[in-house]
Short mmCIF file of C-alpha atoms in Angstrom, two decimals:
data_model
loop_
_atom_site.label_atom_id
_atom_site.label_comp_id
_atom_site.label_asym_id
_atom_site.label_seq_id
_atom_site.Cartn_x
_atom_site.Cartn_y
_atom_site.Cartn_z
CA UNK X 199 39.76 7.64 -0.16
CA UNK X 200 37.63 5.81 2.41
CA UNK X 201 33.89 6.24 2.71
CA UNK X 202 32.35 7.88 5.73
CA UNK X 203 30.93 5.28 8.15
CA UNK X 204 27.11 5.46 8.21
CA UNK X 205 26.97 6.58 11.83
CA UNK X 206 29.34 9.49 11.17
CA UNK X 207 27.48 10.41 8.00
CA UNK X 208 24.18 10.46 9.84
CA UNK X 209 25.64 12.49 12.67
CA UNK X 210 26.90 15.05 10.15
CA UNK X 211 23.47 15.31 8.55
CA UNK X 212 21.79 15.58 11.94
CA UNK X 213 23.94 18.64 12.61
CA UNK X 214 22.16 20.56 9.83
CA UNK X 215 20.36 23.49 11.48
CA UNK X 216 16.73 22.40 11.08
CA UNK X 217 17.44 18.86 12.24
CA UNK X 218 19.75 19.99 15.01
CA UNK X 219 17.06 22.25 16.42
CA UNK X 220 14.39 19.54 16.24
CA UNK X 221 16.65 16.94 17.84
CA UNK X 222 17.61 19.28 20.64
CA UNK X 223 13.92 19.71 21.45
CA UNK X 224 13.30 15.94 21.48
CA UNK X 225 16.25 15.53 23.84
CA UNK X 226 15.04 18.36 26.09
CA UNK X 227 11.54 16.90 26.21
CA UNK X 228 12.90 13.52 27.32
CA UNK X 229 14.55 15.32 30.23
CA UNK X 230 11.30 17.16 31.00
CA UNK X 231 8.75 14.36 30.71
CA UNK X 232 10.79 11.24 31.44
CA UNK X 233 8.58 8.20 30.85
CA UNK X 234 5.34 10.19 31.05
CA UNK X 235 3.34 11.48 28.10
CA UNK X 236 2.76 15.08 27.00
CA UNK X 237 -0.76 16.17 26.10
CA UNK X 238 -2.01 16.17 22.50
CA UNK X 239 -1.13 19.82 21.95
CA UNK X 240 0.86 22.58 23.56
CA UNK X 241 -0.69 25.33 25.62
CA UNK X 242 0.99 28.62 24.84
CA UNK X 243 3.72 26.63 23.07
CA UNK X 244 4.52 24.35 26.05
CA UNK X 245 3.29 20.78 26.41
CA UNK X 246 1.52 20.09 29.69
CA UNK X 247 1.39 16.54 30.95
CA UNK X 248 -1.56 14.53 29.64
CA UNK X 249 -4.38 15.20 32.15
CA UNK X 250 -5.49 12.48 34.52
CA UNK X 251 -8.73 10.78 33.46
CA UNK X 252 -10.53 7.89 35.11
CA UNK X 253 -8.06 5.11 35.86
CA UNK X 254 -5.27 7.00 34.09
CA UNK X 255 -2.95 9.19 36.16
CA UNK X 256 -1.49 12.47 34.95
CA UNK X 257 0.92 11.75 32.12
CA UNK X 258 -0.64 8.32 31.55
CA UNK X 259 -0.72 6.35 28.29
CA UNK X 260 -4.21 7.02 26.93
CA UNK X 261 -5.67 8.53 23.78
CA UNK X 262 -4.57 8.25 20.17
CA UNK X 263 -1.48 10.47 20.11
CA UNK X 264 0.90 9.03 22.72
CA UNK X 265 2.87 6.97 20.18
CA UNK X 266 4.01 10.05 18.29
CA UNK X 267 6.26 10.73 21.27
CA UNK X 268 8.30 7.47 21.06
CA UNK X 269 7.98 7.65 17.28
CA UNK X 270 9.97 10.89 17.31
CA UNK X 271 12.49 9.25 19.63
CA UNK X 272 13.03 6.39 17.18
CA UNK X 273 13.61 8.90 14.39
CA UNK X 274 16.07 10.78 16.59
CA UNK X 275 17.95 7.55 17.33
CA UNK X 276 18.16 6.65 13.64
CA UNK X 277 19.48 10.12 12.86
CA UNK X 278 22.09 10.25 15.62
CA UNK X 279 22.77 6.79 17.00
CA UNK X 280 22.48 8.33 20.49
CA UNK X 281 21.27 5.69 22.94
CA UNK X 282 19.43 8.33 24.99
CA UNK X 283 16.74 8.30 22.30
CA UNK X 284 16.69 4.50 21.88
CA UNK X 285 16.49 3.81 25.61
CA UNK X 286 13.63 6.28 26.12
CA UNK X 287 11.70 4.77 23.19
CA UNK X 288 12.23 1.23 24.52
CA UNK X 289 10.76 2.19 27.86
CA UNK X 290 7.69 3.45 26.04
CA UNK X 291 7.56 0.22 24.02
CA UNK X 292 7.31 -1.70 27.30
CA UNK X 293 4.52 0.63 28.44
CA UNK X 294 2.59 0.08 25.20
CA UNK X 295 2.92 -3.67 25.68
CA UNK X 296 1.43 -3.24 29.15
CA UNK X 297 -1.39 -1.10 27.72
CA UNK X 298 -2.48 -3.69 25.16
CA UNK X 299 -2.12 -6.66 27.52
CA UNK X 300 -4.20 -4.87 30.16
CA UNK X 301 -6.83 -3.82 27.61
CA UNK X 302 -6.52 -0.11 28.41
CA UNK X 303 -8.18 2.39 26.05
CA UNK X 304 -8.28 0.13 22.99
CA UNK X 305 -11.75 1.02 21.58
CA UNK X 306 -10.37 2.93 18.60
CA UNK X 307 -9.10 2.37 15.09
CA UNK X 308 -6.10 4.46 16.09
CA UNK X 309 -4.43 1.32 17.38
CA UNK X 310 -2.67 1.56 14.02
CA UNK X 311 -1.15 4.93 14.84
CA UNK X 312 -0.35 3.79 18.36
CA UNK X 313 1.27 0.43 17.76
CA UNK X 314 2.99 1.09 14.43
CA UNK X 315 5.16 3.78 15.97
CA UNK X 316 5.46 2.40 19.51
CA UNK X 317 5.86 -1.32 18.73
CA UNK X 318 6.40 -2.07 15.03
CA UNK X 319 9.23 0.48 14.93
CA UNK X 320 11.36 -1.30 17.59
CA UNK X 321 10.64 -4.62 15.92
CA UNK X 322 11.80 -3.29 12.55
CA UNK X 323 14.86 -1.55 14.00
CA UNK X 324 15.95 -3.95 16.75
CA UNK X 325 14.03 -7.19 16.30
CA UNK X 326 12.40 -6.62 19.69
CA UNK X 327 10.20 -9.70 20.27
CA UNK X 328 8.13 -8.16 23.07
CA UNK X 329 7.30 -5.23 20.82
CA UNK X 330 6.34 -7.64 18.03
CA UNK X 331 3.97 -9.51 20.32
CA UNK X 332 2.38 -6.26 21.47
CA UNK X 333 1.87 -5.10 17.88
CA UNK X 334 0.24 -8.41 16.92
CA UNK X 335 -2.11 -8.17 19.89
CA UNK X 336 -3.01 -4.65 18.82
CA UNK X 337 -3.67 -5.83 15.26
CA UNK X 338 -6.03 -8.49 16.61
CA UNK X 339 -7.87 -5.82 18.60
CA UNK X 340 -8.10 -3.63 15.52
CA UNK X 341 -9.65 -6.49 13.53
CA UNK X 342 -12.47 -6.64 16.08
CA UNK X 343 -13.61 -3.32 14.59
CA UNK X 344 -14.00 -4.76 11.07
CA UNK X 345 -17.66 -4.60 10.08
CA UNK X 346 -19.22 -7.09 7.70
CA UNK X 347 -20.77 -6.62 5.17
CA UNK X 348 -19.69 -2.96 4.89
CA UNK X 349 -16.04 -3.99 4.68
CA UNK X 350 -14.77 -1.15 6.86
CA UNK X 351 -12.94 -0.63 10.14
CA UNK X 352 -15.18 1.42 12.45
CA UNK X 353 -13.39 4.53 13.65
CA UNK X 354 -14.35 5.28 17.21
CA UNK X 355 -16.18 4.10 20.28
CA UNK X 356 -17.99 1.02 21.44
CA UNK X 357 -19.20 -1.01 18.47
CA UNK X 358 -22.75 -0.92 19.85
CA UNK X 359 -22.86 2.90 20.02
CA UNK X 360 -25.50 3.98 17.45
CA UNK X 361 -23.83 7.38 16.99
CA UNK X 362 -20.58 5.75 15.86
CA UNK X 363 -21.86 2.55 14.28
CA UNK X 364 -20.72 2.22 10.65
CA UNK X 365 -18.55 5.36 10.71
CA UNK X 366 -15.01 5.60 9.42
CA UNK X 367 -12.76 8.60 8.82
CA UNK X 368 -10.03 9.39 6.34
CA UNK X 369 -7.39 9.19 9.09
CA UNK X 370 -8.04 5.43 9.10
CA UNK X 371 -5.86 5.02 6.02
CA UNK X 372 -2.86 5.52 8.31
CA UNK X 373 -4.04 2.74 10.62
CA UNK X 374 -4.00 0.09 7.88
CA UNK X 375 -0.19 -0.37 7.87
CA UNK X 376 -0.46 -2.18 11.24
CA UNK X 377 -2.71 -4.76 9.57
CA UNK X 378 -0.40 -4.99 6.55
CA UNK X 379 2.51 -5.63 8.89
CA UNK X 380 0.50 -8.26 10.79
CA UNK X 381 -0.21 -10.03 7.49
CA UNK X 382 3.49 -9.98 6.63
CA UNK X 383 4.31 -11.46 10.04
CA UNK X 384 1.62 -14.13 10.19
CA UNK X 385 0.47 -14.84 6.65
CA UNK X 386 -3.14 -14.58 7.87
CA UNK X 387 -5.20 -13.43 4.93
CA UNK X 388 -7.82 -11.77 7.15
CA UNK X 389 -5.44 -8.86 7.77
CA UNK X 390 -4.70 -8.26 4.08
CA UNK X 391 -8.36 -8.69 3.14
CA UNK X 392 -9.40 -6.02 5.65
CA UNK X 393 -6.83 -3.59 4.21
CA UNK X 394 -7.98 -4.21 0.63
CA UNK X 395 -11.67 -3.85 1.41
CA UNK X 396 -11.38 -0.86 3.72
CA UNK X 397 -9.13 1.15 1.41
CA UNK X 398 -11.38 0.38 -1.56
CA UNK X 399 -14.41 1.67 0.32
CA UNK X 400 -12.61 4.89 1.20
CA UNK X 401 -11.37 5.36 -2.36
CA UNK X 402 -14.91 4.93 -3.69
CA UNK X 403 -16.78 7.00 -1.11
CA UNK X 404 -14.62 9.30 1.00
CA UNK X 405 -12.78 10.69 -2.06
CA UNK X 406 -15.14 13.01 -3.92
CA UNK X 407 -15.43 13.44 -7.68
CA UNK X 408 -13.58 16.79 -7.52
CA UNK X 409 -10.64 15.07 -5.72
CA UNK X 410 -11.40 16.63 -2.33
CA UNK X 411 -12.30 14.37 0.58
CA UNK X 412 -14.89 13.97 3.27
CA UNK X 413 -13.49 13.77 6.77
CA UNK X 414 -15.91 11.02 7.78
CA UNK X 415 -18.30 8.65 6.04
CA UNK X 416 -21.10 6.40 7.29
CA UNK X 417 -22.19 2.97 6.15
CA UNK X 418 -25.19 0.91 7.22
CA UNK X 419 -23.46 -1.62 9.44
CA UNK X 420 -26.11 -4.29 8.79
CA UNK X 421 -26.52 -4.03 5.00
CA UNK X 422 -23.20 -2.44 4.03
CA UNK X 423 -24.96 0.34 2.11
CA UNK X 424 -22.94 3.58 1.86
CA UNK X 425 -24.95 6.37 3.49
CA UNK X 426 -23.40 9.84 3.66
CA UNK X 427 -20.27 11.89 4.09
CA UNK X 428 -19.83 14.45 6.85
CA UNK X 429 -17.19 16.19 8.89
CA UNK X 430 -16.19 16.17 12.52
CA UNK X 431 -13.29 18.62 12.41
CA UNK X 432 -13.63 20.50 9.12
CA UNK X 433 -15.38 23.79 8.41
CA UNK X 434 -18.54 22.09 7.15
CA UNK X 435 -19.63 18.80 5.63
CA UNK X 436 -18.83 19.70 2.03
CA UNK X 437 -15.59 21.62 2.70
CA UNK X 438 -12.17 19.92 2.66
CA UNK X 439 -10.44 19.58 6.02
CA UNK X 440 -6.74 20.14 5.34
CA UNK X 441 -5.38 17.43 7.61
CA UNK X 442 -7.84 14.93 6.18
CA UNK X 443 -6.65 15.69 2.64
CA UNK X 444 -3.06 15.21 3.84
CA UNK X 445 -3.98 11.84 5.39
CA UNK X 446 -5.39 10.96 1.97
CA UNK X 447 -2.11 11.74 0.20
CA UNK X 448 0.04 9.73 2.57
CA UNK X 449 -2.49 7.02 3.44
CA UNK X 450 -3.48 6.10 -0.10
CA UNK X 451 0.20 6.09 -1.13
CA UNK X 452 1.20 3.77 1.74
CA UNK X 453 -1.67 1.41 1.02
CA UNK X 454 -0.76 1.33 -2.67
CA UNK X 455 2.74 0.30 -1.65
CA UNK X 456 1.25 -2.46 0.50
CA UNK X 457 -1.34 -3.79 -1.95
CA UNK X 458 -0.02 -2.87 -5.39
CA UNK X 459 -3.49 -1.56 -6.25
CA UNK X 460 -2.98 1.11 -8.95
CA UNK X 461 -6.29 2.78 -8.12
CA UNK X 462 -4.95 3.64 -4.68
CA UNK X 463 -1.91 5.28 -6.25
CA UNK X 464 -4.20 7.37 -8.44
CA UNK X 465 -6.26 8.27 -5.37
CA UNK X 466 -3.11 9.52 -3.64
CA UNK X 467 -2.23 11.67 -6.65
CA UNK X 468 -5.77 13.05 -6.82
CA UNK X 469 -5.55 14.04 -3.16
CA UNK X 470 -2.11 15.56 -3.74
CA UNK X 471 -3.14 17.60 -6.76
CA UNK X 472 -6.16 19.04 -4.95
CA UNK X 473 -4.09 19.83 -1.85
CA UNK X 474 -1.35 21.58 -3.83
CA UNK X 475 -3.88 23.56 -5.88
CA UNK X 476 -5.44 24.99 -2.71
CA UNK X 477 -2.35 26.19 -0.86
CA UNK X 478 -1.69 29.84 0.03
CA UNK X 479 1.43 31.68 -1.03
CA UNK X 480 3.68 30.23 1.69
CA UNK X 481 2.45 26.68 0.79
CA UNK X 482 1.35 25.82 4.35
CA UNK X 483 -2.42 25.24 4.35
CA UNK X 484 -5.14 26.89 6.30
CA UNK X 485 -6.85 24.39 8.62
CA UNK X 486 -9.54 23.84 5.97
CA UNK X 487 -8.80 24.17 2.26
CA UNK X 488 -11.90 26.30 1.78
CA UNK X 489 -9.80 29.26 3.00
CA UNK X 490 -7.40 31.21 0.78
CA UNK X 491 -4.82 34.02 0.96
CA UNK X 492 -6.31 37.01 2.70
CA UNK X 493 -8.21 34.92 5.22
CA UNK X 494 -7.49 35.26 8.92
CA UNK X 495 -8.26 31.57 9.50
CA UNK X 496 -5.55 29.60 11.35
CA UNK X 497 -2.99 27.56 9.46
CA UNK X 498 -2.36 23.89 10.19
CA UNK X 499 1.34 23.14 10.07
CA UNK X 500 0.64 19.51 11.00
CA UNK X 501 -1.34 19.02 7.78
CA UNK X 502 1.63 20.41 5.87
CA UNK X 503 4.06 18.02 7.57
CA UNK X 504 1.86 14.99 6.84
CA UNK X 505 1.50 16.06 3.21
CA UNK X 506 5.28 16.42 2.87
CA UNK X 507 5.75 12.81 3.97
CA UNK X 508 3.08 11.69 1.53
CA UNK X 509 4.62 13.66 -1.33
CA UNK X 510 8.06 12.21 -0.59
CA UNK X 511 6.42 8.76 -0.64
CA UNK X 512 4.88 9.49 -4.05
CA UNK X 513 8.24 10.69 -5.34
CA UNK X 514 9.79 7.38 -4.25
CA UNK X 515 6.98 5.37 -5.82
CA UNK X 516 7.56 6.99 -9.23
CA UNK X 517 11.24 7.98 -9.32
CA UNK X 518 12.49 9.80 -12.39
CA UNK X 519 9.02 10.49 -13.76
CA UNK X 520 7.64 14.00 -14.31
CA UNK X 521 5.01 13.68 -11.65
CA UNK X 522 7.41 11.96 -9.23
CA UNK X 523 9.80 14.90 -9.67
CA UNK X 524 6.89 17.30 -9.19
CA UNK X 525 5.96 15.59 -5.92
CA UNK X 526 9.53 15.77 -4.65
CA UNK X 527 9.80 19.45 -5.54
CA UNK X 528 6.50 20.24 -3.81
CA UNK X 529 7.56 18.28 -0.70
CA UNK X 530 10.81 20.21 -0.46
CA UNK X 531 9.08 23.57 -0.98
CA UNK X 532 6.54 22.92 1.80
CA UNK X 533 9.23 21.57 4.12
CA UNK X 534 11.41 24.63 3.45
CA UNK X 535 8.48 26.86 4.43
CA UNK X 536 7.90 24.90 7.64
CA UNK X 537 11.56 25.23 8.54
CA UNK X 538 11.71 28.94 7.75
CA UNK X 539 8.37 30.13 9.14
CA UNK X 540 6.88 27.53 11.51
CA UNK X 541 9.77 26.04 13.50
CA UNK X 542 10.43 27.82 16.84
CA UNK X 543 13.36 30.20 16.77
CA UNK X 544 15.29 29.57 18.89
CA UNK X 545 14.22 25.93 19.41
CA UNK X 546 14.05 26.54 23.18
CA UNK X 547 11.14 28.94 22.64
CA UNK X 548 8.73 25.99 22.54
CA UNK X 549 8.42 22.32 23.45
CA UNK X 550 7.03 21.74 19.96
CA UNK X 551 9.12 21.08 16.86
CA UNK X 552 6.74 23.18 14.74
CA UNK X 553 4.20 25.83 15.73
CA UNK X 554 0.82 26.93 14.38
CA UNK X 555 -0.99 23.62 14.21
CA UNK X 556 -4.69 22.96 14.73
CA UNK X 557 -6.23 19.97 16.46
CA UNK X 558 -10.00 20.57 16.32
CA UNK X 559 -11.08 24.13 15.54
CA UNK X 560 -14.86 23.56 15.73
CA UNK X 561 -14.40 22.40 19.33
CA UNK X 562 -11.81 25.15 20.06
CA UNK X 563 -9.25 22.49 20.93
CA UNK X 564 -5.55 23.04 20.24
CA UNK X 565 -5.87 25.99 17.86
CA UNK X 566 -2.60 27.69 16.83
CA UNK X 567 -0.49 25.30 18.92
CA UNK X 568 2.13 22.64 18.51
CA UNK X 569 0.82 19.08 18.14
CA UNK X 570 2.43 15.71 18.89
CA UNK X 571 1.59 14.37 15.42
CA UNK X 572 2.79 17.56 13.73
CA UNK X 573 6.11 17.18 15.55
CA UNK X 574 6.42 13.54 14.51
CA UNK X 575 5.64 14.05 10.82
CA UNK X 576 7.84 17.14 10.64
CA UNK X 577 10.74 15.09 11.99
CA UNK X 578 9.87 12.22 9.64
CA UNK X 579 9.90 14.69 6.74
CA UNK X 580 13.33 15.98 7.79
CA UNK X 581 14.53 12.38 8.13
CA UNK X 582 13.32 11.48 4.66
CA UNK X 583 15.26 14.42 3.25
CA UNK X 584 18.40 13.75 5.31
CA UNK X 585 18.51 9.98 4.73
CA UNK X 586 17.55 9.08 1.16
CA UNK X 587 16.22 5.54 1.09
CA UNK X 588 15.11 5.67 4.72
CA UNK X 589 12.52 2.99 5.45
CA UNK X 590 9.36 4.26 7.15
CA UNK X 591 7.83 2.49 10.12
CA UNK X 592 4.45 2.41 8.38
#
């Protein structure tokens, strides 16, 4: 009996209904948008083109979410081997190289989100040298946001902006893998040191004693003194924004894998236990974990998808252990609920892979819509389940 070639095996798995529906939407969106970029969220379940702004034309490569689009294409290529997905993602890789070389819209810590998926992924998968160079340039730009003596990467805006000075957010944990990768590529200790110091500061200050998290935290940029926690997108400063808690699960787990720091692993578990303890009956969270069954608050399917990826990561970090098995079971339960209740049916009913996400409820932005990051992490979660041992881009 001969074994099934990997490409055939992957094609068979990609034909499973949930994956098949998601992949058909990625393919359809390539036909719709070409080399342009959808907006952050859908509008009535359809993605408009990213609006023109300043020097950027409609559909231009700006903002923090554009890389989730080629990221989904790389996943689709790994699942199917279909060059339609690879070729589309490579065209975006070239556009991201142009963006970083031209210095366009780089004043953000989200260079990690952007260049891990758009540039590190093609380097890991294809050995693409141009993508590698772009990712290293992005890592250098990200290091410009490292603040001494606070030991943090500033989140947003011009470094001289007093409103943003000394602020970081829990999402930043997902931007550290770009610096870890840059250290692996160059051996330059400054990258690894920034990851160690930044993640330690978040573990000590953005993770609360009750295992919930602040969305954002401020340090005195001159003295390094920790100042206060707050929120930008949660219900209130001392509530627990669901997507932030999900970033904590996945981000602390990834940074434990990178650094070997056991306290980061425990931080990931603390975030996971709190998240799981505050889920409603269908195990997809409300947009803030302060809400419970019976509330009419919106759900955030994107937070669920991120948490699934983090829980699968925890299961891989501790295979065969009781809590590793618990993480895997929870990941599968949440993913099953997303497939059954939050994926469009039929897939053609929306441009999004999953519905009922929330971008920023306090600002009434992208509420009860599909989101580019929700789509990406949902497809990553399906990939992790379909391809055991799959290596993440992070």
